Tab-separated table of C-alpha atoms and ligand atoms in Angstrom:
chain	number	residue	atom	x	y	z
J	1	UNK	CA	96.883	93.129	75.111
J	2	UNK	CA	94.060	90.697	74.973
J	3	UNK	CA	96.555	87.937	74.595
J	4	UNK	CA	98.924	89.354	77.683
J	5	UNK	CA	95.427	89.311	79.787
J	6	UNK	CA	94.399	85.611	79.364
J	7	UNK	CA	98.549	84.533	79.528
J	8	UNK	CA	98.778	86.401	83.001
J	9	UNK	CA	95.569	85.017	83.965
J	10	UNK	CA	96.067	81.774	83.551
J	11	UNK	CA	99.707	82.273	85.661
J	12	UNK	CA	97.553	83.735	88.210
J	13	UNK	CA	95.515	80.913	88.558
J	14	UNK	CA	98.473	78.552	88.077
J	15	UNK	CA	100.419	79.892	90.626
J	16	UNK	CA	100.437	79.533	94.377
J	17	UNK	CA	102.984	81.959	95.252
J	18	UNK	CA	102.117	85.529	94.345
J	19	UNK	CA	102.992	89.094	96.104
J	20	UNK	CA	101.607	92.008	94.766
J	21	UNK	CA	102.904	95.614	95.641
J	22	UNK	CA	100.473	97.968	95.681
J	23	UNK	CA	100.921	102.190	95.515
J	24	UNK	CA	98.441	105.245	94.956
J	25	UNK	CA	96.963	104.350	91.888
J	26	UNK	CA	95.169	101.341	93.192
J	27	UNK	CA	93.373	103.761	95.723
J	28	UNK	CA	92.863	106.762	92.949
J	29	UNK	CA	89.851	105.001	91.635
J	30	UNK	CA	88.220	105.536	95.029
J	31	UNK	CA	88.764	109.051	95.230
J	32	UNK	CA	92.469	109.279	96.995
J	33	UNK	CA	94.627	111.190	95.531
J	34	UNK	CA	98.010	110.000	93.223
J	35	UNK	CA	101.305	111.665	94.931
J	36	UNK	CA	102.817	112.057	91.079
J	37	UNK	CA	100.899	111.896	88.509
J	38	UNK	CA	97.928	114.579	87.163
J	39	UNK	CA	97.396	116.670	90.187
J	40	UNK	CA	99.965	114.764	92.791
J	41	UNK	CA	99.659	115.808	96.098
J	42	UNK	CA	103.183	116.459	95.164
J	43	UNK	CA	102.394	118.982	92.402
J	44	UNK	CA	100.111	120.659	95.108
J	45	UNK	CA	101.703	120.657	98.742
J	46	UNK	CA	105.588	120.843	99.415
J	47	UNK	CA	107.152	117.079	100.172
J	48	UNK	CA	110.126	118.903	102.478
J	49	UNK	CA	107.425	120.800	104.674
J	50	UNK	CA	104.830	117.449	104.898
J	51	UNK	CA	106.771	114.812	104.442
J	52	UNK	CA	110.062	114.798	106.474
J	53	UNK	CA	111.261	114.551	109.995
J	54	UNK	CA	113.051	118.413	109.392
J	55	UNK	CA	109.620	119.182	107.948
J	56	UNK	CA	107.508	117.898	111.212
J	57	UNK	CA	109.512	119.286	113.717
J	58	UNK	CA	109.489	123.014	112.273
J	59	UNK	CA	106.084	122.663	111.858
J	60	UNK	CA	104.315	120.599	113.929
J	61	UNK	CA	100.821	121.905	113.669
J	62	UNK	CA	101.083	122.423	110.010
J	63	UNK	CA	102.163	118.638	109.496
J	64	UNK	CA	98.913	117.428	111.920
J	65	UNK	CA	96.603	119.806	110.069
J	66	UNK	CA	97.699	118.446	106.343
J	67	UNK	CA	97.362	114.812	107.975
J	68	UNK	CA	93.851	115.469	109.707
J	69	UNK	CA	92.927	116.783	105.759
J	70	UNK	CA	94.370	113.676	104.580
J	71	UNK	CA	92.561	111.753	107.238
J	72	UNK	CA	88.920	113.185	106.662
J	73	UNK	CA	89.220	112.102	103.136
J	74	UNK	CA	90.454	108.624	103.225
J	75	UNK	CA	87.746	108.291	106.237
J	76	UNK	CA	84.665	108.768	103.329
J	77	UNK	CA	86.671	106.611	100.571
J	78	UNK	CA	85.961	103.266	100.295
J	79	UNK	CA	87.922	100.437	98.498
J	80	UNK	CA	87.105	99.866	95.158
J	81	UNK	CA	86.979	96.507	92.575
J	82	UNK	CA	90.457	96.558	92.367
J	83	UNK	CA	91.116	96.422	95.800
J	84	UNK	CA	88.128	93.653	96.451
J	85	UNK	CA	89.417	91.429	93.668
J	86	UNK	CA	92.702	91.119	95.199
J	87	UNK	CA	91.266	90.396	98.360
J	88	UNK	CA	88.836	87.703	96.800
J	89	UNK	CA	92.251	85.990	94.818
J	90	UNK	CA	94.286	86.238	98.659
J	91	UNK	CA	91.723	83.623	99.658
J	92	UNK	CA	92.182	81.146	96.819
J	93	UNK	CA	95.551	80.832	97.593
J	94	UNK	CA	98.192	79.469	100.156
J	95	UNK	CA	101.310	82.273	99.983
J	96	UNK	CA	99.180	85.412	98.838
J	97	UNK	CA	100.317	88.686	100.243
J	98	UNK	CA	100.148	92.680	99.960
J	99	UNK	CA	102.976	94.541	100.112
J	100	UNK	CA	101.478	98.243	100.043
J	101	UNK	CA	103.151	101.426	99.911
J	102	UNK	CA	99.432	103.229	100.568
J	103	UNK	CA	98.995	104.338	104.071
J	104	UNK	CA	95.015	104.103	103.670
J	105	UNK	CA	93.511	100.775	105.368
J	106	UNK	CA	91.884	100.140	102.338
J	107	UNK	CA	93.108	96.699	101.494
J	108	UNK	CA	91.960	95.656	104.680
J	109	UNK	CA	88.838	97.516	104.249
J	110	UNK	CA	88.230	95.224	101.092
J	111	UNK	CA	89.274	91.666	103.148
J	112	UNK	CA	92.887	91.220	102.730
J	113	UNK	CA	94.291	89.890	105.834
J	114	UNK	CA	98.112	89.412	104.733
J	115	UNK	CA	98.703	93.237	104.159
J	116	UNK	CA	102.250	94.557	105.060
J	117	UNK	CA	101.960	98.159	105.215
J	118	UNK	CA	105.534	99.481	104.128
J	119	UNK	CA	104.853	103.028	104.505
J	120	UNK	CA	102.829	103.366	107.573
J	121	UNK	CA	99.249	103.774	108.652
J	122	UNK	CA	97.296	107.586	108.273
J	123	UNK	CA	95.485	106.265	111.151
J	124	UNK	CA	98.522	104.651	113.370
J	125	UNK	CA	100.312	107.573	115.732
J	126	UNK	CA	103.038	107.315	117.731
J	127	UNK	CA	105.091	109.401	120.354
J	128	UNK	CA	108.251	111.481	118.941
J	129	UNK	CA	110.089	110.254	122.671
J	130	UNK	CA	108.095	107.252	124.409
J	131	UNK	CA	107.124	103.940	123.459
J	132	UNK	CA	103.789	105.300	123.131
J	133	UNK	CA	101.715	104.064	119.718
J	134	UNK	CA	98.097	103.735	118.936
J	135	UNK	CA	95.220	103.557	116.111
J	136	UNK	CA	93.455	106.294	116.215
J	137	UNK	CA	91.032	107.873	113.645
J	138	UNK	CA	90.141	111.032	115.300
J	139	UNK	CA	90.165	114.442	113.499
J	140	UNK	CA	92.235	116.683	115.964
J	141	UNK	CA	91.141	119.847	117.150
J	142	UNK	CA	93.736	120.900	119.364
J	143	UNK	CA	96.976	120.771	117.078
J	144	UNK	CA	100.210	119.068	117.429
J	145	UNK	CA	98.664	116.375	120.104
J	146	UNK	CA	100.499	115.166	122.825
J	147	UNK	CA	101.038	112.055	124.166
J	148	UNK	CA	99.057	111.154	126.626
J	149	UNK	CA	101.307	109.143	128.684
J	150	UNK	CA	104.704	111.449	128.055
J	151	UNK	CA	103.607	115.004	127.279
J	152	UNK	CA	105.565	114.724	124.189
J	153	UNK	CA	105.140	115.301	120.553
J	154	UNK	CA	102.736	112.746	118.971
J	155	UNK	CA	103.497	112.143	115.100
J	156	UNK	CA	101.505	110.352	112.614
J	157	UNK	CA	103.434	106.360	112.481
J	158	UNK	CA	104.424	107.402	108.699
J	159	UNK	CA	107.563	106.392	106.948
J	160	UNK	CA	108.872	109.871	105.855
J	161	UNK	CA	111.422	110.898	103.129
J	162	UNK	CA	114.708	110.149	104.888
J	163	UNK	CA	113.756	107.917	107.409
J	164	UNK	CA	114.091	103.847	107.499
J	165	UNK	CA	111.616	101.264	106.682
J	166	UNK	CA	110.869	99.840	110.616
J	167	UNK	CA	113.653	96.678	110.390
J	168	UNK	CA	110.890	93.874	110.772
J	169	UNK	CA	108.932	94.973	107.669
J	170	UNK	CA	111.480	95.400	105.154
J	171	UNK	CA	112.747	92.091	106.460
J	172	UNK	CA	109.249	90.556	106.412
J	173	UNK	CA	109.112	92.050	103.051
J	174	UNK	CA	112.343	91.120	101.361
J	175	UNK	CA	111.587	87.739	102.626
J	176	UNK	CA	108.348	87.301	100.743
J	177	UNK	CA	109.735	88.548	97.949
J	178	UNK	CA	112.653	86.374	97.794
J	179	UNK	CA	109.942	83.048	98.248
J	180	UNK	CA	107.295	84.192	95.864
J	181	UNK	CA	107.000	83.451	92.137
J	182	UNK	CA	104.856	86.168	91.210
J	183	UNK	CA	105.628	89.806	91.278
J	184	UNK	CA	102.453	92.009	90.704
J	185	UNK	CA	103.112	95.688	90.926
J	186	UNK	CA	99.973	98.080	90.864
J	187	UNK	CA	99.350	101.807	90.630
J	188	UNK	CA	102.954	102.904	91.837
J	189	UNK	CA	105.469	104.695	89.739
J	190	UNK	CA	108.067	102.727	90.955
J	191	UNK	CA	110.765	105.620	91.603
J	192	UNK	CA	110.169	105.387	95.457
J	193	UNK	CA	112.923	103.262	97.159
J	194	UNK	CA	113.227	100.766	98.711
J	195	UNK	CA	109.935	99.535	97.813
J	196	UNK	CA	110.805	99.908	94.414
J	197	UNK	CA	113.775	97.554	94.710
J	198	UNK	CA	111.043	94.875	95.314
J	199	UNK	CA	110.939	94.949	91.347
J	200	UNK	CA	114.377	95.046	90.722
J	201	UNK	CA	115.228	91.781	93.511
J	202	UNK	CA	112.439	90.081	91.180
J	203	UNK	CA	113.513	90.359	88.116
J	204	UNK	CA	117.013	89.831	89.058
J	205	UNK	CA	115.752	86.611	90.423
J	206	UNK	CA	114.089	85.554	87.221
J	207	UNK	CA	110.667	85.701	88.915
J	208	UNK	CA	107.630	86.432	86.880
J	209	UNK	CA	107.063	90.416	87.015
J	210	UNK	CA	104.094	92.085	85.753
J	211	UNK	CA	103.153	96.082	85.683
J	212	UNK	CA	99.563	97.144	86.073
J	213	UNK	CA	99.700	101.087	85.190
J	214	UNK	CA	97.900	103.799	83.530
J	215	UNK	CA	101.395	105.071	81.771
J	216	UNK	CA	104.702	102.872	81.445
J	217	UNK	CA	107.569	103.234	84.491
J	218	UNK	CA	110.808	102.596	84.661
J	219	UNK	CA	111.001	98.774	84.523
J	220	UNK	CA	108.010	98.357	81.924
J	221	UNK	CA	110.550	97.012	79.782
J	222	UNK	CA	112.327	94.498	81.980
J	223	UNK	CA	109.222	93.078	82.903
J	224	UNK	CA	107.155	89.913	81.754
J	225	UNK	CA	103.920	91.777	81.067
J	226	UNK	CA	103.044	95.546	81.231
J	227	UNK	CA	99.619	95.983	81.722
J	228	UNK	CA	98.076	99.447	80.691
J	229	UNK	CA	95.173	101.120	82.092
J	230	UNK	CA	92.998	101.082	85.075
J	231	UNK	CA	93.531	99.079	87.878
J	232	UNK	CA	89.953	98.261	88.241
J	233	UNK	CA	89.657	96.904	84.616
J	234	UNK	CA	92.692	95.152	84.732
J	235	UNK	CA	92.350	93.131	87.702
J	236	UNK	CA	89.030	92.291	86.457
J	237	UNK	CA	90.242	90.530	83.953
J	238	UNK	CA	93.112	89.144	84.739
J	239	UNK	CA	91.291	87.415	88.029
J	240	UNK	CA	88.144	85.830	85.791
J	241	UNK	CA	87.666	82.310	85.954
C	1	OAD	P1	102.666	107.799	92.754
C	1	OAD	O1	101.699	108.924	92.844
C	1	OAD	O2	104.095	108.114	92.659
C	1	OAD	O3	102.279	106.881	91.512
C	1	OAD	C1	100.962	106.497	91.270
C	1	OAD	C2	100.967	105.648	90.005
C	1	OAD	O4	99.659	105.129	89.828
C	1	OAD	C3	101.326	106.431	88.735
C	1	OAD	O5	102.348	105.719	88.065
C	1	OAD	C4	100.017	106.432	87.934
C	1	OAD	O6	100.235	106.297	86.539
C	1	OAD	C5	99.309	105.208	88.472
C	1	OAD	N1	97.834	105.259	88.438
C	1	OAD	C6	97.032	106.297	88.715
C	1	OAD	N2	95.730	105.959	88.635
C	1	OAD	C7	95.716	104.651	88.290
C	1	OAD	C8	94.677	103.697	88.042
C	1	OAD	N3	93.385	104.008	88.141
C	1	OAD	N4	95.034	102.446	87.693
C	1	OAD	C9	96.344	102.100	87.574
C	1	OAD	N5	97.364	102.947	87.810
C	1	OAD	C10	97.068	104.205	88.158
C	1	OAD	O7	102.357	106.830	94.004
C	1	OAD	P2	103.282	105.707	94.670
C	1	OAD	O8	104.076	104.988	93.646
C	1	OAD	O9	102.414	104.934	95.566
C	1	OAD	O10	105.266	107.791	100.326
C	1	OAD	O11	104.267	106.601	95.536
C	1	OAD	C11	105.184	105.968	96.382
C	1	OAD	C12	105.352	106.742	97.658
C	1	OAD	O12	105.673	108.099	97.369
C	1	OAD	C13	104.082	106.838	98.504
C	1	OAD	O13	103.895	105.721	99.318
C	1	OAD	C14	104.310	108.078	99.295
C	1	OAD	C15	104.854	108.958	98.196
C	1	OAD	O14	105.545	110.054	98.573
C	1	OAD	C16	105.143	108.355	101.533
C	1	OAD	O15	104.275	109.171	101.783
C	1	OAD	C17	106.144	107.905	102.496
């Protein structure tokens, strides 16, 4: 391992083109809950009822209430090493982005500016009819809200299960991808699609891939380097002059 660190840091600082993806595990070190692993939100709440458009419009209310939960905690997290390192390498380089599939600000929090967020933002709503769309971090009281410039539905601005990436970011996405040299994946178990493809289009492409994880995924194999443990720790070393 000590070996993989000091070869992947010195392609770090060797390289000018790097994406990283980022999912839940880079965040669980500041207190947000994983959606999969040891205590999921998955394991806990029902995907269907939460995390669907079928889900949403049964249950409006329900949906809002699980997302103002969700919002009160990621209000009182803050972004940890991991997230402040990456944000610290973003300005040593030219072509340095974040594709994230975390919904939680925190990357920006830490300084990243060139954050795509794949999946949404917690604090982003928009209206289920209108054009309507805002940032908003209030804690609802009166639950579903309504928009006020339709009277319709308002629903958090969340990818959900079944639903499309918006065009423009998987586009955006894709193309950084493609133009990159670097894939770093973080804290995701990979088995969420289509960001996971992002792994898949880079090894295809002969691109170098490397896994930061607390337990092997799916591609640990096909990668260049598969990192175990914390994200924190990792990313510490791999980003030390
Ligand atoms: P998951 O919960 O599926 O995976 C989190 C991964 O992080 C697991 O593989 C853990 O082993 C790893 N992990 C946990 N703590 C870690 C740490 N301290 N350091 C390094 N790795 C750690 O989360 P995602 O892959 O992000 O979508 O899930 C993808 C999507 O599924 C989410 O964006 C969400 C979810 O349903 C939507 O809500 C649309």
């Amino acid at each position: 391992m000590i070996v993989q660190i000091q070869e992947v840091r010195k392609i770090l600082k060797d390289t000018d083109k790097i994406v990283v993806l980022t999912g839940a595990g880079i965040s669980a070190e500041s207190g947000i809950p994983t959606f999969r692993s040891n205590n999921g939100l998955w394991e806990k709440f029902n995907l269907e009822e939460l995390a669907t458009p079928q889900g949403f419009y049964k249950n409006p209310r329900k949906v809002w209430q699980w997302y103002n939960e969700r919002r009160k905690s990621i209000l009182s997290a803050f972004p940890n090493k991991a997230h402040y390192k990456l944000a610290e390498l973003e300005s040593k380089k030219n072509f340095f982005y974040i594709i994230t599939q975390n919904i939680d600000g925190l990357h920006q929090k830490a300084g990243s500016k060139k954050v795509i967020e794949f999946h949404g933002n917690i604090f982003r709503e928009k209206c289920t009819k209108c054009s309507y769309k805002t940032y908003n971090e209030k804690i609802y009281e009166e639950l579903p809200p309504i928009c006020p410039k339709c009277n319709n539905l308002l629903r958090p601005d969340i990818v959900w299960f079944g639903e499309n990436i918006p065009e423009d970011v998987y586009v955006q996405s894709y193309e950084i991808v493609e133009k990159a040299e670097v894939l770093l994946y973080i804290g995701t178990s990979a088995v969420v699609y289509p960001a996971a493809h992002f792994i898949e289009q880079s090894i295809y492409r002969g691109k170098i891939v490397i896994e930061i994880n607390l337990e092997k995924t799916q591609y640990s194999d096909l990668v260049n380097f598969s990192l175990t443990g914390r994200a924190s720790e990792i990313i510490e070393s791999i980003t030390k002059i």
